Amino acid sequence: MDPIKFRCKECHKRVEAQYTLDSVRASLARQEDTIIFALIERAKFPLNNFGHNRLFGSDEYIGSMINGLVLKTEAVQSKAGRYINPEENPFFPENLPPSAAPDYPFSEFLQGAGASININKEIWEVYFHELIPMFIKCGDDGNHAQSVLADLTLLQAISRRIHYGKFVAEVKFRESPKIYEPLIRAKDSEGLMDELSSESVEERVVKRVERKATVFGQEVSLEYDVSGDTYMINSVASKLYKKYLIPLTKKVQVEYLLKRLD
Amino acid sequence: MDPIKFRCKECHKRVEAQYTLDSVRASLARQEDTIIFALIERAKFPLNNFGHNRLFGSDEYIGSMINGLVLKTEAVQSKAGRYINPEENPFFPENLPPSAAPDYPFSEFLQGAGASININKEIWEVYFHELIPMFIKCGDDGNHAQSVLADLTLLQAISRRIHYGKFVAEVKFRESPKIYEPLIRAKDSEGLMDELSSESVEERVVKRVERKATVFGQEVSLEYDVSGDTYMINSVASKLYKKYLIPLTKKVQVEYLLKRLD
């Protein structure tokens, strides 16, 4: 099909990501919506585990279907430049092809060795062993490719949220270097964790997520659920945040800060 | 990473798609949510047209970045079996690799030559030349791979909705063969279009879509929109349905029925 031809003077205008306390909070709130939409979309499908442990019938690689499909999709995305954005972290970084997209001057906001922290292996385990069993019914509707793509969309949204902790930590460090520097030099993980934690803020986030999931999921349970059963997206979303997303984001923040002065 | 190991007795239980007047209506309503979520997610990014007309720096194919990225992603999905589901239609069907996924006995509900109707070329044109300019701001934030993936997710949702017209038409045909058969034999496109149209039902759909978009989009405009500007997803969504989705779905229905008895 023909390439797209529309163009205007503003087309090439750069829209730079901002990292301030306000913008970081706004981004985290916006990411909640993405995660909830992705939860709802994944819930459309049953487990579809049928192909997960089988060999993916390809001569190019051997592995479970889900690994293969995610790896292949990440390779296509990598070539198109996804991972030159420091907010993005691949699940299979080992053999990714380099970006073939035009260079883009992403902000060099992150500092130190912590910029390359990637805890996606842990996120992958949590996702398939903790989260999926929470809200996905067993069964096979044949839509394996579609449900793996829904898995990947949700995994990417969760991963972006958790690794966004690096940006949160950097913003906080720049706001109060006098508080963080001594803790970092003393390698005081617990002190850093205390400094980064706020029970009241975290509770507010969990409550907001639960409310959002109720709002965004309301039509789904009204219309999709013919049998009176519900997907319980609101309790899943708030549990996901409370048990995994908030603790893992803080873990990334502490790890990032410990390497901030290296 | 390790393949997933969880399994239960229900894992392999087949969940078959149902095609009745009620189930088809429920599916269409559920698909509205998917389309609205995808609109909101695409609206996160500016146009990111920068790479669209450039050569995608790959020795495997030459084309605009968006064509290449969609083509590559569809190839991965095709190998994983996406297009063995008759509800799915690729945008680039020409050189897709065959499915390497385990066979799945999808319902053979559709009848006749109309089962293979694919108007994705027209959907593609409408999408990039009519829909995108309606709600996406010009500008380049460097997230080209991400915004093309958001394009593809939205395109797939729109395409599924429009081609679902085949299932709607087949359900209606089975309910009232005595009405449809003479119209089909007389090749009476206008008569079929009249029979398939219901102004009041269509108006209700457009209104419901507008209301849903207001509900699902409300947090977005509150939190993402710092400058007081809005994405107007509700008017975009209802216009999309009124001007394109409903007419194109009916076009598919008529084309399908005209070939129903071949």
Short mmCIF file of C-alpha atoms in Angstrom, two decimals, chain B residues 33-239:
data_model
loop_
_atom_site.label_atom_id
_atom_site.label_comp_id
_atom_site.label_asym_id
_atom_site.label_seq_id
_atom_site.Cartn_x
_atom_site.Cartn_y
_atom_site.Cartn_z
CA ASP B 33 -14.54 -0.91 24.16
CA THR B 34 -11.48 -2.32 22.39
CA ILE B 35 -11.68 0.36 19.69
CA ILE B 36 -12.08 3.16 22.24
CA PHE B 37 -9.17 1.92 24.39
CA ALA B 38 -7.05 1.72 21.23
CA LEU B 39 -8.05 5.27 20.23
CA ILE B 40 -7.02 6.54 23.67
CA GLU B 41 -3.73 4.64 23.56
CA ARG B 42 -2.89 5.96 20.07
CA ALA B 43 -3.70 9.48 21.27
CA LYS B 44 -0.82 9.21 23.76
CA PHE B 45 1.57 9.77 20.87
CA PRO B 46 1.84 12.61 18.38
CA LEU B 47 1.77 11.81 14.66
CA ASN B 48 5.35 10.51 14.59
CA ASN B 49 5.25 10.63 10.83
CA PHE B 50 8.99 11.24 10.65
CA GLY B 51 9.86 7.73 9.66
CA HIS B 52 6.76 6.98 7.68
CA ASN B 53 8.08 7.86 4.26
CA ARG B 54 11.69 6.94 4.86
CA LEU B 55 13.26 3.72 3.84
CA PHE B 56 13.24 1.26 6.70
CA GLY B 57 16.94 0.53 6.99
CA SER B 58 16.74 -3.17 6.42
CA ASP B 59 18.09 -5.32 3.64
CA GLU B 60 14.98 -7.50 3.79
CA TYR B 61 12.52 -5.09 2.25
CA ILE B 62 12.20 -1.55 1.11
CA GLY B 63 9.18 0.51 1.96
CA SER B 64 7.89 3.08 4.31
CA MET B 65 8.51 2.36 7.96
CA ILE B 66 4.88 1.93 8.83
CA ASN B 67 4.18 -0.51 6.01
CA GLY B 68 7.29 -2.48 6.88
CA LEU B 69 6.57 -2.60 10.58
CA VAL B 70 2.96 -3.69 10.10
CA LEU B 71 3.97 -6.28 7.48
CA LYS B 72 6.65 -7.74 9.76
CA THR B 73 4.35 -7.84 12.78
CA GLU B 74 1.60 -9.49 10.74
CA ALA B 75 4.10 -12.11 9.53
CA VAL B 76 5.00 -13.01 13.13
CA GLN B 77 1.30 -13.14 14.06
CA SER B 78 0.46 -15.22 10.99
CA LYS B 79 3.08 -17.80 11.89
CA ALA B 80 1.50 -17.98 15.34
CA GLY B 81 -1.87 -18.72 13.76
CA ARG B 82 -3.73 -15.42 13.99
CA TYR B 83 -5.32 -15.65 10.55
CA ILE B 84 -6.70 -19.16 10.87
CA ASN B 85 -9.48 -17.46 12.87
CA PRO B 86 -12.05 -16.36 10.25
CA GLU B 87 -12.71 -13.20 12.29
CA GLU B 88 -9.20 -11.93 11.48
CA ASN B 89 -8.08 -10.35 8.20
CA PRO B 90 -4.51 -9.24 7.48
CA PHE B 91 -3.60 -5.88 5.94
CA PHE B 92 -0.82 -7.41 3.86
CA PRO B 93 -2.14 -10.85 2.90
CA GLU B 94 0.13 -11.22 -0.13
CA ASN B 95 3.24 -12.77 1.35
CA LEU B 96 2.20 -13.98 4.77
CA PRO B 97 3.93 -17.11 6.06
CA PRO B 98 1.53 -19.97 6.84
CA SER B 99 0.53 -20.75 10.40
CA ALA B 100 2.95 -22.94 12.30
CA ALA B 101 0.66 -23.10 15.33
CA PRO B 102 -1.30 -26.21 16.27
CA ASP B 103 -4.49 -26.52 14.26
CA TYR B 104 -7.67 -25.27 15.87
CA PRO B 105 -11.15 -26.21 14.68
CA PHE B 106 -12.68 -22.76 14.23
CA SER B 107 -16.39 -22.73 13.52
CA GLU B 108 -17.22 -22.93 9.81
CA PHE B 109 -20.08 -20.56 10.22
CA LEU B 110 -19.55 -18.40 7.14
CA GLN B 111 -20.83 -19.76 3.84
CA GLY B 112 -19.99 -19.05 0.22
CA ALA B 113 -17.34 -16.97 -1.51
CA GLY B 114 -18.04 -13.93 0.69
CA ALA B 115 -16.16 -15.57 3.57
CA SER B 116 -12.88 -14.28 2.15
CA ILE B 117 -13.90 -10.65 1.61
CA ASN B 118 -11.08 -8.36 2.77
CA ILE B 119 -11.52 -4.58 2.47
CA ASN B 120 -8.45 -3.71 4.53
CA LYS B 121 -6.94 -1.62 1.72
CA GLU B 122 -9.92 0.72 2.02
CA ILE B 123 -9.72 0.67 5.84
CA TRP B 124 -6.01 1.54 5.64
CA GLU B 125 -6.74 4.58 3.44
CA VAL B 126 -9.56 5.75 5.70
CA TYR B 127 -7.41 5.26 8.79
CA PHE B 128 -4.41 7.29 7.68
CA HIS B 129 -6.15 9.90 5.57
CA GLU B 130 -9.37 10.49 7.52
CA LEU B 131 -9.15 9.17 11.06
CA ILE B 132 -5.57 10.03 12.13
CA PRO B 133 -5.83 13.71 11.11
CA MET B 134 -9.04 13.91 13.19
CA PHE B 135 -7.40 13.39 16.56
CA ILE B 136 -3.61 13.10 16.38
CA LYS B 137 -1.46 16.18 16.79
CA CYS B 138 1.53 16.70 14.55
CA GLY B 139 4.91 16.33 16.17
CA ASP B 140 7.60 13.75 16.80
CA ASP B 141 8.39 12.29 20.23
CA GLY B 142 10.73 9.61 18.92
CA ASN B 143 8.39 6.74 19.83
CA HIS B 144 7.95 5.58 16.25
CA ALA B 145 7.84 1.84 16.90
CA GLN B 146 5.42 2.38 19.77
CA SER B 147 3.03 4.57 17.82
CA VAL B 148 3.03 2.24 14.81
CA LEU B 149 2.17 -0.63 17.17
CA ALA B 150 -0.65 1.52 18.56
CA ASP B 151 -1.73 2.19 14.95
CA LEU B 152 -1.75 -1.54 14.23
CA THR B 153 -3.73 -2.36 17.38
CA LEU B 154 -6.34 0.22 16.41
CA LEU B 155 -6.34 -0.85 12.75
CA GLN B 156 -6.84 -4.49 13.76
CA ALA B 157 -9.72 -3.60 16.08
CA ILE B 158 -11.40 -1.50 13.38
CA SER B 159 -10.81 -4.18 10.74
CA ARG B 160 -12.23 -6.92 12.98
CA ARG B 161 -15.33 -4.81 13.66
CA ILE B 162 -15.95 -4.10 9.97
CA HIS B 163 -15.34 -7.67 8.76
CA TYR B 164 -17.51 -8.95 11.59
CA GLY B 165 -20.26 -7.79 9.21
CA LYS B 166 -19.88 -11.19 7.53
CA PHE B 167 -20.99 -12.92 10.74
CA VAL B 168 -23.80 -10.41 11.28
CA ALA B 169 -25.02 -10.99 7.72
CA GLU B 170 -24.86 -14.77 8.05
CA VAL B 171 -26.84 -14.66 11.31
CA LYS B 172 -29.47 -12.43 9.70
CA PHE B 173 -29.61 -14.65 6.60
CA ARG B 174 -30.19 -17.75 8.72
CA GLU B 175 -32.91 -15.97 10.69
CA SER B 176 -34.83 -14.86 7.57
CA PRO B 177 -33.72 -16.77 4.47
CA LYS B 178 -37.05 -16.08 2.78
CA ILE B 179 -36.39 -12.35 2.90
CA TYR B 180 -32.77 -12.50 1.78
CA GLU B 181 -32.77 -15.22 -0.89
CA PRO B 182 -34.88 -13.37 -3.48
CA LEU B 183 -32.86 -10.16 -2.97
CA ILE B 184 -29.61 -12.10 -3.40
CA ARG B 185 -30.84 -13.89 -6.53
CA ALA B 186 -31.97 -10.56 -7.98
CA LYS B 187 -28.52 -9.10 -7.12
CA ASP B 188 -30.45 -6.28 -5.46
CA SER B 189 -27.72 -4.47 -3.50
CA GLU B 190 -29.99 -1.60 -2.62
CA GLY B 191 -32.73 -3.89 -1.39
CA LEU B 192 -30.20 -5.77 0.75
CA MET B 193 -28.83 -2.51 2.14
CA ASP B 194 -32.35 -1.38 3.04
CA GLU B 195 -33.10 -4.70 4.69
CA LEU B 196 -29.87 -4.60 6.72
CA SER B 197 -30.21 -0.98 7.79
CA SER B 198 -32.01 0.31 10.85
CA GLU B 199 -31.61 4.00 11.47
CA SER B 200 -32.73 3.75 15.09
CA VAL B 201 -30.31 0.89 15.91
CA GLU B 202 -27.46 2.71 14.22
CA GLU B 203 -28.21 5.91 16.11
CA ARG B 204 -28.24 3.99 19.39
CA VAL B 205 -24.83 2.50 18.59
CA VAL B 206 -23.35 5.92 17.80
CA LYS B 207 -24.75 7.35 21.04
CA ARG B 208 -23.51 4.43 23.11
CA VAL B 209 -20.04 4.78 21.59
CA GLU B 210 -19.99 8.49 22.40
CA ARG B 211 -21.00 7.80 26.00
CA LYS B 212 -18.46 5.01 26.39
CA ALA B 213 -15.70 7.20 24.99
CA THR B 214 -16.61 9.90 27.50
CA VAL B 215 -16.46 7.39 30.38
CA PHE B 216 -13.26 5.63 29.30
CA GLY B 217 -11.56 8.85 28.26
CA GLN B 218 -12.44 10.90 31.31
CA GLU B 219 -9.26 10.24 33.30
CA VAL B 220 -7.14 10.85 30.25
CA SER B 221 -8.41 14.35 29.73
CA LEU B 222 -8.20 15.09 33.47
CA GLU B 223 -4.66 13.95 34.02
CA TYR B 224 -2.84 13.72 30.75
CA ASP B 225 -3.98 17.05 29.52
CA VAL B 226 -2.00 19.50 31.55
CA SER B 227 -2.53 22.48 29.22
CA GLY B 228 -6.32 22.49 29.14
CA ASP B 229 -6.48 20.96 25.67
CA THR B 230 -8.42 17.72 25.09
CA TYR B 231 -8.19 14.82 22.67
CA MET B 232 -11.92 14.85 22.00
CA ILE B 233 -11.97 11.06 21.90
CA ASN B 234 -15.74 10.98 22.37
CA SER B 235 -16.52 12.99 19.24
CA VAL B 236 -13.79 11.14 17.32
CA ALA B 237 -15.17 7.75 18.36
CA SER B 238 -18.76 8.58 17.46
CA LYS B 239 -17.73 10.16 14.14
#
